[in-house]
């Protein structure tokens, strides 16, 4: 709990200066998809990513979406018979 006696749901600051770099070499799958709030990306499962975390997107195929984003939604995609472990991250490029 913080000093206001409320539980923070997510933070609006980059925690400890850590920002996850998302590139094709680090697990980006396909092309980033711009949406009404920022961008949607599909990556391999990374349990360290949480709601409110920041990531830096670097895409050679769609450089207009490169930049810093804060995760506001996560959708997990698992399969039981295939090695399919993905996360769809929805990132907003301004504070949530």
Short mmCIF file of N, CA, C and O in Angstrom, two decimals:
data_model
loop_
_atom_site.label_atom_id
_atom_site.label_comp_id
_atom_site.label_asym_id
_atom_site.label_seq_id
_atom_site.Cartn_x
_atom_site.Cartn_y
_atom_site.Cartn_z
N UNK A 1 0.84 -1.19 0.00
CA UNK A 1 0.00 0.00 0.00
C UNK A 1 0.88 1.24 0.00
O UNK A 1 1.95 1.25 0.57
N UNK A 2 0.37 2.29 -0.61
CA UNK A 2 1.14 3.52 -0.63
C UNK A 2 0.69 4.46 0.48
O UNK A 2 -0.14 4.10 1.31
N UNK A 3 1.19 5.68 0.49
CA UNK A 3 0.92 6.61 1.58
C UNK A 3 -0.54 7.06 1.64
O UNK A 3 -0.99 7.56 2.66
N UNK A 4 -1.29 6.89 0.59
CA UNK A 4 -2.70 7.28 0.59
C UNK A 4 -3.60 6.12 0.99
O UNK A 4 -4.80 6.21 0.86
N UNK A 5 -3.02 5.04 1.45
CA UNK A 5 -3.75 3.84 1.87
C UNK A 5 -4.59 3.22 0.76
O UNK A 5 -5.66 2.70 1.00
N UNK A 6 -4.10 3.30 -0.45
CA UNK A 6 -4.77 2.64 -1.56
C UNK A 6 -3.76 1.76 -2.28
O UNK A 6 -2.56 2.03 -2.26
N UNK A 7 -4.26 0.72 -2.87
CA UNK A 7 -3.39 -0.19 -3.60
C UNK A 7 -3.22 0.32 -5.02
O UNK A 7 -4.21 0.56 -5.71
N UNK A 8 -1.98 0.49 -5.48
CA UNK A 8 -1.80 0.94 -6.86
C UNK A 8 -2.11 -0.19 -7.83
O UNK A 8 -1.64 -1.30 -7.67
N UNK A 9 -2.96 0.07 -8.83
CA UNK A 9 -3.27 -0.93 -9.84
C UNK A 9 -2.14 -1.02 -10.84
O UNK A 9 -1.77 -2.08 -11.29
N UNK A 10 -1.58 0.10 -11.22
CA UNK A 10 -0.41 0.15 -12.08
C UNK A 10 0.28 1.48 -11.84
O UNK A 10 -0.28 2.38 -11.25
N UNK A 11 1.49 1.59 -12.30
CA UNK A 11 2.25 2.81 -12.12
C UNK A 11 2.32 3.58 -13.43
O UNK A 11 2.24 2.99 -14.49
N UNK A 12 2.45 4.88 -13.34
CA UNK A 12 2.56 5.68 -14.55
C UNK A 12 3.98 6.17 -14.76
O UNK A 12 4.24 7.05 -15.54
N UNK A 13 4.92 5.58 -14.04
CA UNK A 13 6.33 5.92 -14.24
C UNK A 13 7.10 4.67 -14.63
O UNK A 13 6.71 3.56 -14.28
N UNK A 14 8.19 4.86 -15.30
CA UNK A 14 9.02 3.73 -15.69
C UNK A 14 9.72 3.21 -14.44
O UNK A 14 10.45 3.94 -13.78
N UNK A 15 9.49 1.97 -14.09
CA UNK A 15 10.02 1.45 -12.84
C UNK A 15 11.52 1.20 -12.92
O UNK A 15 11.99 0.48 -13.79
N UNK A 16 12.23 1.83 -12.03
CA UNK A 16 13.68 1.67 -11.90
C UNK A 16 14.41 1.86 -13.23
O UNK A 16 15.46 1.27 -13.45
N UNK A 17 13.86 2.65 -14.12
CA UNK A 17 14.52 2.90 -15.39
C UNK A 17 14.49 1.72 -16.35
O UNK A 17 15.08 1.77 -17.40
N UNK A 18 13.76 0.64 -15.99
CA UNK A 18 13.71 -0.55 -16.84
C UNK A 18 12.62 -0.40 -17.88
O UNK A 18 11.47 -0.12 -17.56
N UNK A 19 12.97 -0.58 -19.13
CA UNK A 19 12.02 -0.56 -20.23
C UNK A 19 12.32 -1.77 -21.10
O UNK A 19 13.46 -1.96 -21.53
N UNK A 20 11.33 -2.59 -21.34
CA UNK A 20 11.49 -3.79 -22.18
C UNK A 20 11.63 -3.36 -23.64
O UNK A 20 10.80 -2.63 -24.16
N UNK A 21 12.70 -3.80 -24.29
CA UNK A 21 12.92 -3.53 -25.70
C UNK A 21 12.25 -4.63 -26.52
O UNK A 21 12.52 -5.81 -26.32
N UNK A 22 11.36 -4.24 -27.43
CA UNK A 22 10.67 -5.20 -28.28
C UNK A 22 11.08 -4.95 -29.73
O UNK A 22 10.80 -3.89 -30.29
N UNK A 23 11.77 -5.94 -30.29
CA UNK A 23 12.24 -5.91 -31.67
C UNK A 23 12.00 -7.30 -32.27
O UNK A 23 11.71 -8.24 -31.53
N UNK A 24 12.17 -7.45 -33.57
CA UNK A 24 12.07 -8.81 -34.13
C UNK A 24 13.09 -9.77 -33.51
O UNK A 24 12.82 -10.95 -33.36
N UNK A 25 14.25 -9.26 -33.12
CA UNK A 25 15.28 -10.11 -32.51
C UNK A 25 14.96 -10.49 -31.07
O UNK A 25 15.46 -11.48 -30.55
N UNK A 26 14.13 -9.68 -30.39
CA UNK A 26 13.83 -9.96 -28.99
C UNK A 26 12.47 -10.62 -28.79
O UNK A 26 12.05 -10.80 -27.66
N UNK A 27 11.77 -10.97 -29.88
CA UNK A 27 10.53 -11.71 -29.73
C UNK A 27 9.30 -11.13 -30.38
O UNK A 27 8.20 -11.66 -30.22
N UNK A 28 9.43 -10.03 -31.11
CA UNK A 28 8.28 -9.47 -31.83
C UNK A 28 7.86 -10.44 -32.92
O UNK A 28 8.67 -10.91 -33.71
N UNK A 29 6.57 -10.72 -32.98
CA UNK A 29 6.02 -11.64 -33.98
C UNK A 29 5.15 -10.83 -34.93
O UNK A 29 4.22 -10.14 -34.50
N UNK A 30 5.44 -10.91 -36.21
CA UNK A 30 4.65 -10.17 -37.19
C UNK A 30 4.93 -8.68 -37.14
O UNK A 30 5.98 -8.24 -36.67
N UNK A 31 3.96 -7.91 -37.59
CA UNK A 31 4.09 -6.46 -37.62
C UNK A 31 3.28 -5.83 -36.50
O UNK A 31 2.20 -6.32 -36.16
N UNK A 32 3.79 -4.74 -35.93
CA UNK A 32 2.97 -4.00 -34.96
C UNK A 32 1.74 -3.45 -35.66
O UNK A 32 1.78 -3.16 -36.85
N UNK A 33 0.66 -3.33 -34.91
CA UNK A 33 -0.59 -2.83 -35.48
C UNK A 33 -1.02 -1.58 -34.73
O UNK A 33 -1.39 -1.66 -33.55
N UNK A 34 -0.97 -0.42 -35.37
CA UNK A 34 -1.46 0.78 -34.71
C UNK A 34 -2.95 0.65 -34.38
O UNK A 34 -3.70 0.02 -35.13
N UNK A 35 -3.35 1.22 -33.25
CA UNK A 35 -4.77 1.23 -32.90
C UNK A 35 -5.13 2.63 -32.41
O UNK A 35 -4.33 3.55 -32.48
N UNK A 36 -6.34 2.79 -31.90
CA UNK A 36 -6.81 4.12 -31.54
C UNK A 36 -6.06 4.75 -30.37
O UNK A 36 -6.07 5.98 -30.22
N UNK A 37 -5.38 3.95 -29.54
CA UNK A 37 -4.67 4.49 -28.39
C UNK A 37 -3.15 4.45 -28.54
O UNK A 37 -2.44 5.14 -27.83
N UNK A 38 -2.65 3.61 -29.42
CA UNK A 38 -1.21 3.46 -29.57
C UNK A 38 -0.88 2.33 -30.53
O UNK A 38 -0.97 2.48 -31.72
N UNK A 39 -0.54 1.15 -29.95
CA UNK A 39 -0.11 0.05 -30.79
C UNK A 39 -0.42 -1.29 -30.12
O UNK A 39 -0.52 -1.39 -28.90
N UNK A 40 -0.61 -2.31 -30.98
CA UNK A 40 -0.77 -3.68 -30.51
C UNK A 40 0.40 -4.48 -31.08
O UNK A 40 0.70 -4.39 -32.28
N UNK A 41 1.08 -5.24 -30.22
CA UNK A 41 2.18 -6.09 -30.67
C UNK A 41 1.98 -7.49 -30.12
O UNK A 41 1.41 -7.69 -29.06
N UNK A 42 2.45 -8.46 -30.88
CA UNK A 42 2.42 -9.86 -30.44
C UNK A 42 3.86 -10.28 -30.20
O UNK A 42 4.72 -10.09 -31.06
N UNK A 43 4.11 -10.85 -29.01
CA UNK A 43 5.46 -11.25 -28.64
C UNK A 43 5.41 -12.65 -28.02
O UNK A 43 4.35 -13.13 -27.64
N UNK A 44 6.59 -13.26 -27.91
CA UNK A 44 6.68 -14.51 -27.17
C UNK A 44 6.45 -14.23 -25.69
O UNK A 44 6.71 -13.12 -25.21
N UNK A 45 5.97 -15.21 -24.97
CA UNK A 45 5.66 -15.06 -23.56
C UNK A 45 6.85 -14.51 -22.78
O UNK A 45 7.96 -15.01 -22.91
N UNK A 46 6.61 -13.48 -22.01
CA UNK A 46 7.61 -12.90 -21.12
C UNK A 46 6.91 -12.60 -19.80
O UNK A 46 6.19 -11.60 -19.68
N UNK A 47 7.07 -13.49 -18.80
CA UNK A 47 6.35 -13.30 -17.54
C UNK A 47 6.77 -12.05 -16.77
O UNK A 47 6.10 -11.66 -15.82
N UNK A 48 7.84 -11.39 -17.16
CA UNK A 48 8.28 -10.19 -16.47
C UNK A 48 7.42 -8.97 -16.83
O UNK A 48 7.40 -7.99 -16.10
N UNK A 49 6.69 -9.02 -17.93
CA UNK A 49 5.88 -7.88 -18.36
C UNK A 49 4.55 -7.90 -17.61
O UNK A 49 3.89 -8.93 -17.52
N UNK A 50 4.18 -6.73 -17.08
CA UNK A 50 2.93 -6.57 -16.33
C UNK A 50 2.18 -5.35 -16.83
O UNK A 50 2.74 -4.51 -17.52
N UNK A 51 0.91 -5.26 -16.47
CA UNK A 51 0.14 -4.07 -16.79
C UNK A 51 0.82 -2.85 -16.20
O UNK A 51 1.29 -2.88 -15.07
N UNK A 52 0.88 -1.79 -16.97
CA UNK A 52 1.50 -0.56 -16.51
C UNK A 52 2.97 -0.46 -16.82
O UNK A 52 3.55 0.62 -16.70
N UNK A 53 3.60 -1.56 -17.22
CA UNK A 53 5.02 -1.53 -17.58
C UNK A 53 5.20 -0.78 -18.89
O UNK A 53 4.28 -0.67 -19.70
N UNK A 54 6.41 -0.30 -19.09
CA UNK A 54 6.77 0.41 -20.32
C UNK A 54 7.56 -0.51 -21.24
O UNK A 54 8.31 -1.36 -20.76
N UNK A 55 7.39 -0.33 -22.54
CA UNK A 55 8.24 -1.04 -23.50
C UNK A 55 8.61 -0.07 -24.61
O UNK A 55 7.91 0.91 -24.87
N UNK A 56 9.76 -0.36 -25.23
CA UNK A 56 10.21 0.41 -26.37
C UNK A 56 10.09 -0.47 -27.59
O UNK A 56 10.66 -1.56 -27.63
N UNK A 57 9.36 -0.01 -28.57
CA UNK A 57 9.14 -0.77 -29.79
C UNK A 57 10.07 -0.26 -30.88
O UNK A 57 10.16 0.95 -31.10
N UNK A 58 10.77 -1.19 -31.52
CA UNK A 58 11.63 -0.86 -32.66
C UNK A 58 11.30 -1.84 -33.79
O UNK A 58 11.57 -3.02 -33.69
N UNK A 59 10.68 -1.30 -34.84
CA UNK A 59 10.27 -2.12 -35.97
C UNK A 59 10.85 -1.53 -37.25
O UNK A 59 10.66 -0.34 -37.54
N UNK A 60 11.55 -2.36 -38.02
CA UNK A 60 12.08 -1.93 -39.31
C UNK A 60 10.98 -1.89 -40.37
O UNK A 60 11.03 -1.09 -41.29
N UNK A 61 9.98 -2.76 -40.21
CA UNK A 61 8.93 -2.87 -41.22
C UNK A 61 7.87 -1.78 -41.12
O UNK A 61 7.21 -1.45 -42.09
N UNK A 62 7.70 -1.21 -39.90
CA UNK A 62 6.72 -0.14 -39.70
C UNK A 62 7.30 0.88 -38.73
O UNK A 62 6.88 0.99 -37.58
N UNK A 63 8.30 1.65 -39.19
CA UNK A 63 9.02 2.55 -38.28
C UNK A 63 8.19 3.69 -37.71
O UNK A 63 8.58 4.28 -36.70
N UNK A 64 7.04 3.98 -38.28
CA UNK A 64 6.23 5.07 -37.77
C UNK A 64 5.70 4.80 -36.35
O UNK A 64 5.40 5.72 -35.60
N UNK A 65 5.64 3.53 -35.95
CA UNK A 65 5.14 3.19 -34.61
C UNK A 65 6.27 3.02 -33.59
O UNK A 65 6.00 2.72 -32.43
N UNK A 66 7.51 3.21 -33.99
CA UNK A 66 8.62 3.08 -33.05
C UNK A 66 8.47 4.11 -31.93
O UNK A 66 8.07 5.24 -32.16
N UNK A 67 8.80 3.67 -30.72
CA UNK A 67 8.73 4.59 -29.59
C UNK A 67 8.44 3.86 -28.30
O UNK A 67 8.51 2.64 -28.21
N UNK A 68 8.12 4.65 -27.27
CA UNK A 68 7.84 4.13 -25.94
C UNK A 68 6.33 4.02 -25.72
O UNK A 68 5.58 4.93 -26.08
N UNK A 69 5.93 2.90 -25.10
CA UNK A 69 4.52 2.65 -24.84
C UNK A 69 4.35 2.06 -23.45
O UNK A 69 5.23 1.38 -22.95
N UNK A 70 3.18 2.32 -22.86
CA UNK A 70 2.85 1.73 -21.57
C UNK A 70 1.73 0.71 -21.78
O UNK A 70 0.73 0.99 -22.45
N UNK A 71 1.91 -0.48 -21.21
CA UNK A 71 0.96 -1.58 -21.39
C UNK A 71 -0.33 -1.27 -20.65
O UNK A 71 -0.33 -1.04 -19.45
N UNK A 72 -1.46 -1.27 -21.41
CA UNK A 72 -2.75 -1.08 -20.77
C UNK A 72 -3.66 -2.31 -20.91
O UNK A 72 -4.68 -2.40 -20.25
N UNK A 73 -3.26 -3.27 -21.73
CA UNK A 73 -4.02 -4.52 -21.86
C UNK A 73 -3.09 -5.62 -22.33
O UNK A 73 -2.19 -5.37 -23.13
N UNK A 74 -3.32 -6.83 -21.81
CA UNK A 74 -2.52 -7.99 -22.19
C UNK A 74 -3.47 -9.16 -22.46
O UNK A 74 -4.35 -9.42 -21.66
N UNK A 75 -3.26 -9.83 -23.58
CA UNK A 75 -4.05 -11.02 -23.89
C UNK A 75 -3.07 -12.17 -24.10
O UNK A 75 -2.18 -12.10 -24.94
N UNK A 76 -3.25 -13.23 -23.31
CA UNK A 76 -2.38 -14.40 -23.40
C UNK A 76 -2.95 -15.40 -24.38
O UNK A 76 -4.16 -15.62 -24.43
N UNK A 77 -2.08 -16.03 -25.15
CA UNK A 77 -2.48 -17.03 -26.14
C UNK A 77 -1.64 -18.28 -25.90
O UNK A 77 -0.45 -18.30 -26.20
N UNK A 78 -2.28 -19.31 -25.34
CA UNK A 78 -1.59 -20.56 -25.04
C UNK A 78 -2.21 -21.70 -25.83
O UNK A 78 -3.39 -21.68 -26.15
N UNK A 79 -1.41 -22.72 -26.10
CA UNK A 79 -1.91 -23.94 -26.73
C UNK A 79 -1.39 -25.11 -25.93
O UNK A 79 -0.30 -25.06 -25.36
N UNK A 80 -2.16 -26.17 -25.88
CA UNK A 80 -1.75 -27.34 -25.11
C UNK A 80 -1.01 -28.37 -25.95
O UNK A 80 -0.28 -29.18 -25.42
N UNK A 81 -1.17 -28.34 -27.26
CA UNK A 81 -0.55 -29.37 -28.10
C UNK A 81 0.54 -28.81 -29.01
O UNK A 81 1.15 -29.53 -29.74
N UNK A 82 0.71 -27.53 -29.01
CA UNK A 82 1.74 -26.91 -29.84
C UNK A 82 2.54 -25.95 -28.97
O UNK A 82 2.05 -25.47 -27.97
N UNK A 83 3.75 -25.65 -29.37
CA UNK A 83 4.54 -24.68 -28.60
C UNK A 83 4.11 -23.25 -28.92
O UNK A 83 4.81 -22.50 -29.57
N UNK A 84 2.93 -22.90 -28.49
CA UNK A 84 2.38 -21.58 -28.77
C UNK A 84 2.18 -20.84 -27.45
O UNK A 84 1.24 -21.10 -26.71
N UNK A 85 3.07 -19.93 -27.15
CA UNK A 85 3.00 -19.16 -25.92
C UNK A 85 3.26 -17.70 -26.27
O UNK A 85 4.41 -17.28 -26.37
N UNK A 86 2.19 -16.95 -26.47
CA UNK A 86 2.31 -15.58 -26.93
C UNK A 86 1.56 -14.63 -26.00
O UNK A 86 0.68 -15.04 -25.25
N UNK A 87 1.91 -13.36 -26.11
CA UNK A 87 1.16 -12.30 -25.44
C UNK A 87 0.88 -11.23 -26.49
O UNK A 87 1.77 -10.85 -27.25
N UNK A 88 -0.33 -10.75 -26.51
CA UNK A 88 -0.64 -9.57 -27.29
C UNK A 88 -0.64 -8.39 -26.32
O UNK A 88 -1.39 -8.38 -25.34
N UNK A 89 0.24 -7.44 -26.56
CA UNK A 89 0.35 -6.27 -25.71
C UNK A 89 -0.31 -5.09 -26.40
O UNK A 89 -0.08 -4.86 -27.60
N UNK A 90 -1.11 -4.36 -25.67
CA UNK A 90 -1.68 -3.12 -26.16
C UNK A 90 -0.99 -2.00 -25.40
O UNK A 90 -1.03 -1.96 -24.17
N UNK A 91 -0.32 -1.13 -26.14
CA UNK A 91 0.45 -0.07 -25.51
C UNK A 91 -0.07 1.30 -25.88
O UNK A 91 -0.45 1.56 -27.03
N UNK A 92 -0.09 2.18 -24.90
CA UNK A 92 -0.49 3.56 -25.10
C UNK A 92 0.74 4.43 -25.00
O UNK A 92 1.56 4.25 -24.10
N UNK A 93 0.90 5.36 -25.92
CA UNK A 93 2.14 6.13 -25.93
C UNK A 93 2.10 7.35 -25.03
O UNK A 93 3.04 8.12 -24.99
N UNK A 94 1.04 7.52 -24.27
CA UNK A 94 0.97 8.56 -23.24
C UNK A 94 0.53 7.90 -21.96
O UNK A 94 0.12 6.75 -21.95
N UNK A 95 0.62 8.62 -20.87
CA UNK A 95 0.21 8.02 -19.59
C UNK A 95 -1.23 7.58 -19.62
O UNK A 95 -2.08 8.24 -20.19
N UNK A 96 -1.48 6.46 -18.99
CA UNK A 96 -2.82 5.87 -18.98
C UNK A 96 -3.74 6.72 -18.11
O UNK A 96 -3.40 7.18 -17.08
#
